[in-house]
């Protein structure tokens, strides 16, 4: 191999430069050696690729989740199976300390907190609260969506049923941002709130942003949505008008949630709560068959037992029409900036553009995050029954996350007001600080933190996780290894099993053995 001339490293001392040159030379030498050792037979590689393609073409189709599986849960469980750990939470339920915690939570307006709680123990405790005859439904509030997804997986394992956990994801658009509403995002939020409202989900996991964002009103989300089954009598025309009223968009070919297509006596629809769209075939005014199909190739995957018709969007016109929005605006409706005025006109013209059929379907376009306070005045907190327990995961982090969102929204709002694109008295696109804090103060809350000391909000009501789970961090007497044997002797008298976790754990174990205390001690290296 010819010697390579390496470019000098500038800005370093001679010794450092030589070391760097040598490291690069060694790396290049190893790479060239690998190249010399690898000898590919192109014909063999081509044959292997062809064999792999042939096996893939003849492989049986991958099983598809049931139609009743909410989309968020179906995606979360894809590719792996969660363990069933539901036998473990009852062990905590049987303890007196757990009952004491339940008593502390009490009725509405009661608050409790635990400090020094490992993250895995948090979800274990929440599952124990949700399971059993006296279990209750609760809402887990996470700092962000990423943490929420992790928590939802853990809770699904502790409960032994991933479908018992619904995840309210936030819309990805920023406050006051003019970007097209993503149909899958808004449909998934509706599906999660519907799973919670119907009682199918015992725990609702939501990030701070997901709860601060405006969403569909509880009055527009039926507790029991209409279900269609084989043999149901329904007019195809009436069903198409009903889908329009629920916010479904007519298309030539269904590809995403919230869409429907009609061809003769066949109606394709993709409800928010289904992992796949459903093809409804009519025989006269009776549903003859229901089949789930793949939107990629439009081919049938399997028969469907039923289809639930949920609203396809969080943004529906009020039942009384666009005049309700104008009424909410008050006098400001007559002096809106040009772009907002065009939005309002477009909202009012929606019914006329849907084949002259009066409908509440609203194509908000890029105006969702600007008009959210008027089009969808409710938030996720409005879907919670009175007395619902809120589990606040790291309340300090939640407060920081909420403050960041409000600050970001305030800055964007100030820019729009200064540019003349937004009136000064335009309402906040998020739930306000005052309303957020007031709702939390009036609710039942359980605040959990891994910190050893309670933050300000938990001061006076924070317990140690040891009070609940029974663990204690041992206290070492003053002095170093000379007093360790004394401490171990006292712990052993209490029947404790001792684990030494230290970079010098093996040496400490030897010291204990020399002192005559080897039994029941495990040396753990990091």
Coordinates of C-alpha atoms in Angstrom, one line a residue:
X1 CA 0.0 0.0 0.0
X2 CA 1.4 3.4 -1.0
X3 CA 1.9 5.9 1.8
X4 CA -0.6 8.6 1.9
X5 CA 0.3 12.2 2.4
X6 CA -1.9 13.6 5.1
X7 CA -2.9 17.3 5.4
X8 CA -1.4 19.0 8.4
X9 CA -3.7 19.7 11.4
X10 CA -3.5 23.4 12.1
X11 CA -3.9 25.1 15.5
X12 CA -2.4 22.3 17.6
X13 CA 0.9 21.6 19.2
X14 CA 3.5 19.4 17.4
X15 CA 2.9 16.4 19.7
X16 CA -0.9 16.7 19.3
X17 CA -0.5 17.1 15.5
X18 CA 1.7 14.0 15.2
X19 CA -0.8 11.9 17.3
X20 CA -3.6 13.1 15.1
X21 CA -1.7 12.3 11.9
X22 CA -0.9 8.8 13.2
X23 CA -4.6 8.1 14.2
X24 CA -5.8 9.1 10.7
X25 CA -3.1 7.0 9.0
X26 CA -4.1 4.0 11.1
X27 CA -7.8 4.4 10.2
X28 CA -7.0 4.7 6.5
X29 CA -4.8 1.6 6.7
X30 CA -7.6 -0.4 8.4
X31 CA -10.1 0.7 5.7
X32 CA -7.8 -0.3 2.9
X33 CA -7.2 -3.7 4.5
X34 CA -11.0 -4.3 4.7
X35 CA -11.4 -3.4 1.1
X36 CA -8.7 -5.9 0.1
X37 CA -10.3 -8.7 2.1
X38 CA -13.9 -8.2 0.7
X39 CA -14.4 -10.1 -2.5
X40 CA -18.0 -10.0 -3.8
X41 CA -19.3 -12.4 -6.4
X42 CA -21.8 -10.2 -8.3
X43 CA -23.7 -13.2 -9.7
X44 CA -24.1 -14.7 -6.2
X45 CA -25.4 -11.4 -4.9
X46 CA -27.9 -11.1 -7.7
X47 CA -29.2 -14.6 -7.0
X48 CA -29.6 -13.8 -3.3
X49 CA -31.6 -10.7 -4.1
X50 CA -33.8 -12.6 -6.5
X51 CA -34.4 -15.3 -3.9
X52 CA -35.4 -12.7 -1.3
X53 CA -37.9 -11.1 -3.7
X54 CA -39.4 -14.4 -4.5
X55 CA -39.8 -15.3 -0.8
X56 CA -41.4 -11.8 -0.1
X57 CA -43.9 -12.3 -3.0
X58 CA -45.0 -15.7 -1.6
X59 CA -45.1 -14.8 2.1
X60 CA -48.6 -14.8 3.7
X61 CA -50.1 -11.3 4.3
X62 CA -49.4 -9.6 7.6
X63 CA -52.3 -9.7 10.0
X64 CA -54.2 -6.4 10.3
X65 CA -55.5 -5.0 13.6
X66 CA -59.2 -5.2 14.4
X67 CA -61.3 -2.4 13.1
X68 CA -62.2 -1.3 16.6
X69 CA -58.6 -0.6 17.5
X70 CA -58.1 3.2 17.8
X71 CA -55.4 4.4 15.4
X72 CA -53.0 5.7 18.0
X73 CA -53.0 2.4 19.9
X74 CA -52.6 0.4 16.6
X75 CA -49.6 2.4 15.7
X76 CA -48.1 2.2 19.2
X77 CA -48.3 -1.6 19.3
X78 CA -47.1 -2.2 15.7
X79 CA -44.0 -4.4 15.4
X80 CA -43.9 -5.6 19.0
X81 CA -46.0 -7.0 21.7
X82 CA -46.3 -5.3 25.1
X83 CA -45.9 -7.6 28.1
X84 CA -48.9 -8.2 30.3
X85 CA -48.0 -7.0 33.8
X86 CA -51.5 -6.6 35.1
X87 CA -50.9 -9.1 38.0
X88 CA -48.5 -6.7 39.7
X89 CA -50.6 -3.5 40.4
X90 CA -53.0 -5.4 42.7
X91 CA -50.0 -6.1 45.0
X92 CA -49.7 -2.4 45.7
X93 CA -53.5 -2.0 46.0
X94 CA -53.4 -4.4 48.9
X95 CA -51.1 -2.3 51.1
X96 CA -52.3 0.1 53.7
X97 CA -50.1 2.9 52.4
X98 CA -51.9 2.8 49.1
X99 CA -55.3 3.1 50.8
X100 CA -54.0 6.1 52.8
X101 CA -53.0 7.7 49.5
X102 CA -56.5 7.2 48.1
X103 CA -58.0 8.7 51.2
X104 CA -55.7 11.7 50.8
X105 CA -56.9 12.3 47.3
X106 CA -60.5 12.3 48.4
X107 CA -63.0 14.4 46.6
X108 CA -62.7 17.3 44.1
X109 CA -60.1 20.0 45.0
X110 CA -57.9 17.5 47.0
X111 CA -54.2 17.3 46.1
X112 CA -51.5 14.9 47.0
X113 CA -47.8 14.6 46.0
X114 CA -45.0 12.1 46.0
X115 CA -41.3 12.8 45.8
X116 CA -38.4 10.6 44.9
X117 CA -40.5 8.5 42.6
X118 CA -38.6 6.6 39.8
X119 CA -40.2 7.0 36.4
X120 CA -41.2 3.4 36.1
X121 CA -42.8 3.5 39.5
X122 CA -45.0 6.4 38.5
X123 CA -46.9 4.4 35.8
X124 CA -47.1 1.4 38.2
X125 CA -48.8 3.6 40.7
X126 CA -51.2 5.1 38.1
X127 CA -52.1 1.6 36.9
X128 CA -52.9 0.5 40.5
X129 CA -55.2 3.5 40.8
X130 CA -57.0 2.6 37.6
X131 CA -57.4 -1.1 38.2
X132 CA -59.7 -3.0 40.5
X133 CA -63.3 -2.6 41.7
X134 CA -62.5 0.7 43.3
X135 CA -60.3 1.8 40.4
X136 CA -60.9 5.1 38.8
X137 CA -60.4 6.7 35.4
X138 CA -57.6 9.2 35.3
X139 CA -55.7 11.6 33.0
X140 CA -51.9 11.6 32.9
X141 CA -50.5 15.0 32.0
X142 CA -47.0 14.8 30.4
X143 CA -44.5 17.5 29.5
X144 CA -44.5 16.7 25.8
X145 CA -45.9 14.2 23.3
X146 CA -42.7 12.1 23.3
X147 CA -42.9 11.5 27.0
X148 CA -46.6 10.8 26.6
X149 CA -46.0 8.0 24.1
X150 CA -43.5 6.3 26.4
X151 CA -45.9 6.6 29.3
X152 CA -48.8 5.2 27.3
X153 CA -46.7 2.1 26.5
X154 CA -45.8 1.5 30.1
X155 CA -49.4 2.0 31.2
X156 CA -50.6 -0.4 28.6
X157 CA -48.3 -3.1 29.9
X158 CA -49.2 -2.5 33.6
X159 CA -53.0 -2.6 32.7
X160 CA -52.5 -5.6 30.4
X161 CA -54.5 -3.9 27.7
X162 CA -53.1 -1.2 25.4
X163 CA -56.6 -0.2 24.3
X164 CA -57.4 0.9 27.8
X165 CA -55.0 3.8 27.3
X166 CA -55.9 6.7 24.9
X167 CA -53.4 9.3 23.8
X168 CA -54.4 12.8 23.0
X169 CA -51.7 14.0 20.6
X170 CA -51.2 17.8 20.0
X171 CA -51.6 19.3 16.6
X172 CA -48.1 20.0 15.2
X173 CA -49.0 23.6 14.0
X174 CA -47.7 26.4 16.2
X175 CA -49.9 29.1 17.8
X176 CA -51.4 31.4 15.2
X177 CA -49.5 29.6 12.5
X178 CA -51.2 29.5 9.1
X179 CA -50.6 26.0 7.9
X180 CA -53.0 23.5 6.4
X181 CA -54.8 21.4 9.0
X182 CA -53.5 17.8 8.9
X183 CA -56.6 15.5 8.6
X184 CA -55.0 12.5 10.3
X185 CA -53.9 14.7 13.3
X186 CA -57.3 16.2 13.9
X187 CA -59.1 12.9 13.3
X188 CA -56.8 11.1 15.7
X189 CA -57.6 13.7 18.4
X190 CA -61.3 13.1 17.9
X191 CA -60.8 9.4 18.1
X192 CA -58.9 9.6 21.4
X193 CA -61.5 11.9 23.0
X194 CA -64.2 9.6 21.8
X195 CA -62.4 6.5 23.3
X196 CA -62.2 8.4 26.6
X197 CA -65.8 9.7 26.5
X198 CA -67.2 6.2 25.7
X199 CA -65.4 4.6 28.7
X200 CA -63.4 2.4 26.4
X201 CA -60.2 4.0 27.8
X202 CA -59.5 4.0 31.5
X203 CA -56.6 6.4 31.2
X204 CA -56.1 9.4 28.9
X205 CA -52.5 10.5 28.3
X206 CA -52.1 14.1 27.1
X207 CA -49.2 16.5 26.8
X208 CA -49.5 20.1 28.1
X209 CA -49.8 21.4 24.5
X210 CA -52.5 18.8 23.7
X211 CA -54.7 20.1 26.6
X212 CA -54.0 23.8 25.9
X213 CA -55.1 23.5 22.3
X214 CA -58.8 24.1 21.4
X215 CA -60.7 21.1 20.2
X216 CA -64.2 19.8 19.4
X217 CA -67.0 20.6 21.8
X218 CA -68.2 17.7 24.1
X219 CA -71.7 18.3 22.7
X220 CA -70.5 17.5 19.2
X221 CA -68.9 14.2 20.3
X222 CA -71.6 11.6 21.1
X223 CA -71.0 9.3 24.0
X224 CA -72.2 6.4 21.7
X225 CA -71.5 7.1 18.0
X226 CA -73.7 5.6 15.4
X227 CA -72.6 2.1 14.4
X228 CA -73.3 0.5 11.1
X229 CA -73.4 -3.3 10.8
X230 CA -74.4 -5.8 8.1
X231 CA -78.2 -5.7 7.8
X232 CA -78.6 -2.1 9.0
X233 CA -81.2 -0.3 6.9
X234 CA -80.1 3.1 5.8
X235 CA -80.5 5.3 2.8
X236 CA -77.2 5.8 0.9
X237 CA -78.1 9.4 0.1
X238 CA -78.9 10.1 3.7
X239 CA -75.7 8.4 4.9
X240 CA -73.6 10.5 2.6
X241 CA -75.3 13.7 3.9
X242 CA -74.6 12.5 7.4
X243 CA -70.9 12.1 6.6
X244 CA -70.8 15.6 5.3
X245 CA -72.4 16.9 8.5
X246 CA -69.7 15.1 10.5
X247 CA -66.9 16.8 8.6
X248 CA -66.0 14.1 6.1
X249 CA -64.7 15.3 2.8
X250 CA -65.9 13.8 -0.5
X251 CA -63.1 12.4 -2.7
X252 CA -62.8 10.2 -5.8
X253 CA -60.7 7.6 -3.9
X254 CA -60.4 7.3 -0.1
X255 CA -56.8 7.6 1.1
X256 CA -56.8 9.2 4.5
X257 CA -59.0 9.5 7.6
X258 CA -62.0 11.8 7.4
X259 CA -62.7 11.0 3.7
X260 CA -65.5 9.2 1.9
X261 CA -66.2 8.2 -1.7
X262 CA -69.3 7.1 -3.4
X263 CA -69.6 4.8 -6.5
X264 CA -73.0 3.6 -7.4
X265 CA -74.2 1.4 -4.5
X266 CA -70.8 1.4 -2.7
X267 CA -69.7 3.9 -0.1
X268 CA -66.1 4.0 1.1
X269 CA -65.5 5.7 4.4
X270 CA -62.4 6.2 6.6
X271 CA -63.6 6.9 10.2
X272 CA -61.1 8.4 12.7
X273 CA -61.2 5.4 15.0
X274 CA -60.4 2.8 12.3
X275 CA -56.9 1.7 11.3
X276 CA -58.3 1.0 7.8
X277 CA -61.1 2.4 5.6
X278 CA -64.3 0.4 5.3
X279 CA -66.2 -0.4 2.0
X280 CA -70.0 -0.4 2.6
X281 CA -72.0 -2.2 -0.1
X282 CA -75.7 -1.6 -0.3
X283 CA -78.5 -3.8 -1.6
X284 CA -81.3 -1.3 -1.9
X285 CA -81.6 0.5 1.5
X286 CA -79.9 -2.3 3.4
X287 CA -76.2 -2.7 4.1
X288 CA -75.2 -6.0 2.4
X289 CA -71.5 -6.1 3.5
X290 CA -68.7 -4.3 5.3
X291 CA -65.1 -4.9 4.3
X292 CA -61.9 -3.2 5.4
X293 CA -59.6 -2.4 2.6
X294 CA -56.1 -1.2 2.0
X295 CA -56.1 2.5 0.9
X296 CA -52.8 2.0 -1.0
X297 CA -54.2 -0.5 -3.6
X298 CA -58.0 -0.4 -2.7
X299 CA -58.0 -4.2 -2.2
X300 CA -60.1 -5.9 0.4
X301 CA -58.2 -7.0 3.5
X302 CA -60.8 -8.7 5.6
X303 CA -64.5 -8.4 6.5
X304 CA -65.5 -5.8 9.1
X305 CA -67.9 -6.4 11.9
X306 CA -69.1 -2.8 12.3
X307 CA -68.1 0.8 11.6
X308 CA -68.5 3.7 14.0
X309 CA -69.2 7.1 12.5
X310 CA -67.3 9.7 14.6
X311 CA -66.8 13.3 13.6
X312 CA -63.8 13.6 11.2
X313 CA -62.6 16.9 12.4
X314 CA -62.4 19.1 15.6
X315 CA -63.7 22.1 13.6
X316 CA -67.4 22.0 12.8
X317 CA -69.7 24.9 12.1
X318 CA -72.0 25.6 15.1
X319 CA -75.3 23.9 14.8
X320 CA -77.0 27.3 14.3
X321 CA -74.6 28.2 11.4
X322 CA -71.9 30.8 10.8
X323 CA -74.0 33.5 12.5
X324 CA -73.0 32.1 15.8
X325 CA -69.3 32.8 15.0
X326 CA -70.2 36.3 14.0
X327 CA -72.1 36.7 17.3
X328 CA -69.0 35.6 19.2
X329 CA -67.0 38.2 17.3
X330 CA -69.5 41.0 18.2
X331 CA -68.7 44.4 16.7
X332 CA -65.3 43.1 15.6
X333 CA -67.1 41.1 12.9
X334 CA -67.6 44.3 10.8
X335 CA -64.0 45.5 11.0
X336 CA -61.8 42.5 10.6
X337 CA -58.5 42.6 8.8
X338 CA -58.8 41.6 5.1
X339 CA -57.5 38.0 5.6
X340 CA -59.7 37.3 8.6
X341 CA -62.7 38.7 6.8
X342 CA -62.1 36.4 3.8
X343 CA -61.9 33.5 6.2
X344 CA -65.3 34.4 7.7
X345 CA -66.9 34.7 4.3
X346 CA -65.4 31.3 3.3
X347 CA -66.8 29.7 6.5
X348 CA -70.3 31.0 5.6
X349 CA -70.0 29.7 2.1
X350 CA -69.2 26.1 3.0
X351 CA -72.8 24.9 2.8
X352 CA -73.3 26.3 -0.6
X353 CA -70.2 24.6 -2.0
X354 CA -71.2 21.1 -0.9
X355 CA -73.8 20.4 -3.7
X356 CA -76.4 22.8 -2.1
X357 CA -76.6 20.5 0.9
X358 CA -76.7 22.2 4.3
X359 CA -73.8 20.8 6.3
X360 CA -71.7 21.6 9.3
X361 CA -68.6 20.4 7.5
X362 CA -65.9 23.1 7.7
X363 CA -62.8 23.3 5.6
X364 CA -60.7 25.5 7.7
X365 CA -57.7 25.4 5.4
X366 CA -54.8 27.3 7.0
X367 CA -57.0 29.2 9.5
X368 CA -57.4 26.5 12.2
X369 CA -54.8 27.8 14.7
X370 CA -56.0 31.4 14.2
X371 CA -59.7 30.8 14.5
X372 CA -59.6 28.0 17.0
X373 CA -61.0 30.0 19.9
X374 CA -64.2 30.8 17.8
X375 CA -64.6 27.6 15.9
X376 CA -63.7 25.2 18.7
X377 CA -64.0 27.0 22.1
X378 CA -63.5 23.9 24.1
X379 CA -60.3 22.2 25.2
X380 CA -59.4 18.7 26.3
X381 CA -60.1 19.6 29.9
X382 CA -63.8 20.2 29.0
X383 CA -64.1 16.5 28.2
X384 CA -63.2 15.4 31.7
X385 CA -66.1 14.6 34.1
X386 CA -66.0 16.5 37.4
X387 CA -63.7 14.8 40.0
X388 CA -61.5 13.2 37.4
X389 CA -58.0 12.5 38.9
X390 CA -55.2 14.4 37.1
X391 CA -51.7 12.8 37.5
X392 CA -49.2 15.6 37.0
X393 CA -45.9 14.0 35.9
X394 CA -43.1 16.4 37.1
X395 CA -45.2 19.5 37.9
X396 CA -42.2 21.7 37.6
X397 CA -41.6 20.5 34.1
X398 CA -45.2 21.0 33.2
X399 CA -45.2 24.6 34.4
X400 CA -42.1 25.3 32.3
X401 CA -43.6 23.6 29.2
X402 CA -46.8 25.6 29.6
X403 CA -45.0 28.9 30.1
X404 CA -42.9 28.3 27.0
X405 CA -46.0 27.7 24.9
X406 CA -47.7 30.8 26.2
X407 CA -44.6 32.9 25.7
X408 CA -44.2 31.7 22.1
X409 CA -47.9 32.4 21.4
X410 CA -47.6 35.9 22.9
X411 CA -44.6 36.7 20.7
X412 CA -46.4 35.5 17.6
X413 CA -49.6 37.3 18.5
X414 CA -47.7 40.6 19.1
X415 CA -46.1 40.3 15.6
X416 CA -49.5 39.8 14.0
X417 CA -51.2 42.6 15.9
X418 CA -48.3 45.0 14.9
X419 CA -48.6 44.0 11.3
X420 CA -52.4 44.7 11.3
X421 CA -53.3 41.0 10.7
X422 CA -54.9 40.4 14.0
X423 CA -57.2 42.7 16.2
X424 CA -55.8 43.6 19.6
X425 CA -58.7 41.9 21.5
X426 CA -58.4 38.6 19.6
X427 CA -58.7 35.7 22.1
X428 CA -55.7 33.4 22.9
X429 CA -55.2 30.4 20.6
X430 CA -54.4 28.4 23.8
X431 CA -56.2 28.1 27.1
X432 CA -55.1 31.1 29.1
X433 CA -52.7 31.0 32.1
X434 CA -55.4 31.9 34.5
X435 CA -57.9 29.3 33.2
X436 CA -55.2 26.6 33.2
X437 CA -54.1 27.2 36.7
X438 CA -57.6 27.6 37.9
X439 CA -58.7 24.3 36.4
X440 CA -55.8 22.5 38.0
X441 CA -56.5 24.0 41.4
X442 CA -60.1 23.0 41.3
X443 CA -59.3 19.4 40.2
X444 CA -58.1 16.4 42.1
X445 CA -54.4 16.1 41.4
X446 CA -51.6 13.7 42.2
X447 CA -48.2 15.3 41.6
X448 CA -45.3 12.9 41.0
X449 CA -41.6 13.9 40.9
X450 CA -38.3 12.0 40.9
X451 CA -36.7 14.9 42.9
X452 CA -36.0 14.2 46.5
X453 CA -37.5 17.5 47.6
X454 CA -40.9 18.7 46.7
X455 CA -41.1 21.8 44.4
X456 CA -42.9 24.9 45.5
X457 CA -46.3 23.7 44.2
X458 CA -46.1 20.5 46.3
X459 CA -44.7 22.1 49.4
X460 CA -46.6 20.9 52.5
X461 CA -48.2 17.9 50.8
X462 CA -45.3 16.0 49.4
X463 CA -44.7 12.4 50.7
X464 CA -41.7 10.3 50.0
X465 CA -42.2 7.4 47.6
X466 CA -40.8 5.2 50.4
X467 CA -44.0 6.0 52.4
X468 CA -46.0 4.4 49.6
X469 CA -43.8 1.6 48.3
X470 CA -42.0 0.8 51.5
X471 CA -38.4 1.4 50.4
X472 CA -35.9 3.4 52.3
X473 CA -32.5 4.7 51.5
X474 CA -30.2 3.5 54.3
X475 CA -28.3 6.1 56.3
X476 CA -24.6 5.5 56.7
X477 CA -23.1 6.4 60.1
X478 CA -20.4 9.2 60.1
X479 CA -17.0 8.0 58.8
X480 CA -16.0 6.0 55.8
X481 CA -15.2 2.3 55.4
X482 CA -14.3 2.0 59.1
X483 CA -17.9 2.5 60.0
X484 CA -19.4 0.6 57.1
X485 CA -19.3 -2.8 58.9
X486 CA -21.3 -1.3 61.8
X487 CA -23.9 0.0 59.4
X488 CA -24.2 -3.4 57.6
X489 CA -24.6 -5.2 60.9
X490 CA -27.5 -2.9 61.9
X491 CA -29.1 -3.3 58.5
X492 CA -28.8 -7.1 58.7
X493 CA -30.4 -7.1 62.1
X494 CA -33.4 -5.5 60.4
X495 CA -33.4 -8.4 57.9
X496 CA -32.4 -6.2 54.9
X497 CA -30.7 -7.6 51.8
X498 CA -27.8 -5.3 51.0
X499 CA -26.6 -4.3 47.5
X500 CA -23.4 -2.2 47.2
X501 CA -23.6 -0.1 44.0
X502 CA -20.2 1.6 43.6
X503 CA -17.2 1.7 41.4
X504 CA -15.4 0.2 44.4
X505 CA -18.1 -2.2 45.4
X506 CA -15.9 -5.3 45.1
X507 CA -13.3 -3.8 47.5
X508 CA -16.1 -2.8 49.9
X509 CA -17.4 -6.4 49.8
X510 CA -13.9 -7.6 50.7
X511 CA -13.7 -5.2 53.6
X512 CA -17.0 -6.5 54.9
X513 CA -15.9 -10.1 54.5
X514 CA -12.8 -9.4 56.5
X515 CA -15.0 -7.9 59.2
X516 CA -17.1 -11.1 59.3
X517 CA -20.2 -9.8 57.5
X518 CA -20.2 -11.5 54.1
X519 CA -23.7 -13.0 54.2
X520 CA -26.5 -11.2 52.4
X521 CA -24.3 -8.7 50.7
X522 CA -24.2 -8.4 46.9
X523 CA -21.4 -6.4 45.3
X524 CA -22.6 -4.5 42.2
X525 CA -20.3 -2.9 39.7
X526 CA -21.5 -0.1 37.5

